[in-house]
Coordinates of C-alpha atoms in Angstrom, one line a residue:
M1 CA -41.9 24.2 91.4
N2 CA -39.6 22.1 92.4
M3 CA -36.0 23.3 92.1
D4 CA -34.1 20.0 92.5
D5 CA -36.8 19.6 89.1
W6 CA -35.2 22.7 87.7
K7 CA -32.0 21.8 88.2
S8 CA -32.1 18.4 86.8
Q9 CA -32.9 19.9 83.5
I10 CA -30.9 22.4 83.7
K11 CA -28.6 19.4 84.1
R12 CA -29.9 17.3 81.7
G13 CA -28.2 19.5 78.9
T14 CA -25.4 20.5 79.9
L15 CA -23.9 17.3 81.0
E16 CA -22.6 16.6 77.5
F17 CA -21.3 19.4 77.1
C18 CA -18.7 19.3 79.9
I19 CA -18.2 15.9 79.2
L20 CA -16.3 16.7 76.2
L21 CA -15.1 19.3 77.5
M22 CA -13.2 17.3 80.4
I23 CA -12.3 14.9 77.6
R24 CA -11.2 17.8 75.2
R25 CA -8.4 18.7 78.0
R26 CA -7.4 15.5 78.3
P27 CA -8.2 11.6 77.8
S28 CA -10.1 10.3 80.9
Y29 CA -11.9 7.2 82.1
G30 CA -15.6 7.0 83.2
Y31 CA -14.6 6.8 87.0
E32 CA -12.4 9.8 86.6
I33 CA -14.9 11.8 85.3
I34 CA -17.5 11.2 87.5
T35 CA -15.3 12.3 90.5
E36 CA -14.5 15.4 88.3
L37 CA -18.3 16.3 87.7
E38 CA -18.4 15.8 91.9
R39 CA -16.5 18.4 92.4
Y40 CA -19.4 20.6 90.7
P41 CA -22.7 19.5 92.8
I42 CA -25.0 20.9 90.2
L43 CA -23.2 18.6 88.0
A44 CA -22.7 15.8 90.2
A45 CA -24.1 12.0 88.0
K46 CA -24.0 8.7 89.4
E47 CA -22.8 5.6 87.0
N48 CA -25.8 5.0 85.4
T49 CA -26.4 8.2 83.9
I50 CA -22.8 8.3 82.9
Y51 CA -21.8 5.4 81.0
P52 CA -24.6 5.1 79.2
L53 CA -24.0 9.1 77.6
L54 CA -19.8 8.0 77.2
R55 CA -22.0 4.5 75.2
R56 CA -24.0 6.7 73.0
L57 CA -21.7 9.2 72.3
L58 CA -19.0 6.9 71.0
K59 CA -22.0 4.9 69.4
E60 CA -22.5 8.2 67.4
G61 CA -18.6 8.6 66.9
V62 CA -18.3 12.3 68.9
I63 CA -15.3 10.0 71.6
S64 CA -13.3 6.9 70.8
S65 CA -12.1 4.8 74.0
Y66 CA -8.9 2.2 74.6
W67 CA -7.8 0.4 77.1
Q68 CA -4.9 1.3 79.2
E69 CA -3.2 -1.0 81.8
S70 CA -2.6 0.8 85.5
A71 CA 0.6 0.9 87.1
E72 CA -0.2 0.2 90.6
G73 CA -1.5 -3.5 89.6
L74 CA -5.3 -2.4 89.0
P75 CA -7.8 -3.2 86.8
P76 CA -7.4 -1.6 82.7
R77 CA -9.3 1.6 82.5
K78 CA -10.9 2.2 79.3
Y79 CA -10.0 6.1 78.4
Y80 CA -12.0 8.1 76.1
S81 CA -11.0 10.5 74.2
L82 CA -11.9 13.5 71.5
T83 CA -12.8 12.6 67.7
A84 CA -12.5 14.8 65.4
T85 CA -16.1 14.5 64.5
G86 CA -16.3 14.9 68.2
E87 CA -13.9 18.1 67.9
E88 CA -16.4 19.8 65.4
Y89 CA -19.5 18.3 67.3
L90 CA -18.1 20.6 70.9
A91 CA -16.7 23.4 68.3
S92 CA -20.7 23.8 67.4
M93 CA -21.5 23.0 71.2
S94 CA -19.3 26.0 72.6
G95 CA -21.1 28.8 69.8
E96 CA -24.6 27.5 71.0
W97 CA -23.4 27.9 74.4
E98 CA -22.1 31.6 73.9
N99 CA -25.3 32.5 72.4
L100 CA -27.5 31.3 75.2
L101 CA -25.1 33.2 77.7
A102 CA -25.4 36.0 75.8
A103 CA -29.5 35.8 75.2
I104 CA -29.2 35.4 79.5
E105 CA -27.1 38.4 80.0
E106 CA -29.2 40.3 77.8
I107 CA -32.6 39.3 79.4
K108 CA -31.1 39.2 83.0
G109 CA -30.1 42.9 82.3
G110 CA -26.3 43.3 82.0
Y111 CA -24.4 43.0 79.0
S112 CA -21.3 42.1 78.6
D113 CA -19.5 46.0 79.1
G114 CA -21.3 45.7 82.5
T115 CA -23.7 48.5 81.8
T116 CA -27.7 47.3 82.4
A117 CA -30.6 47.5 80.2
E118 CA -32.4 50.8 80.7

């Protein structure tokens, strides 16, 4: 199996979750999201991945957007923020993520208290 394929599958399932977590922290614009994700190589994604994902989340009502002028005379930026629906969706995603991590840890043989399966 190709490790790059496996990493791509992991990224596909977690990128939306990570973007929503970032937007919940503070409203962000697209390029800012891309730059932040680049700090984590497994999550790094190009514009042709991020912008369609943001458009889909907008269409689904999970996020909203607004334009803000730049203080430096740059073009205005489109900022994204979480909606009430997005907050609920993210809370559900967080619960599922915790369940997934707990299951993986148990399968690996480790438990949250530091013990191992016998």
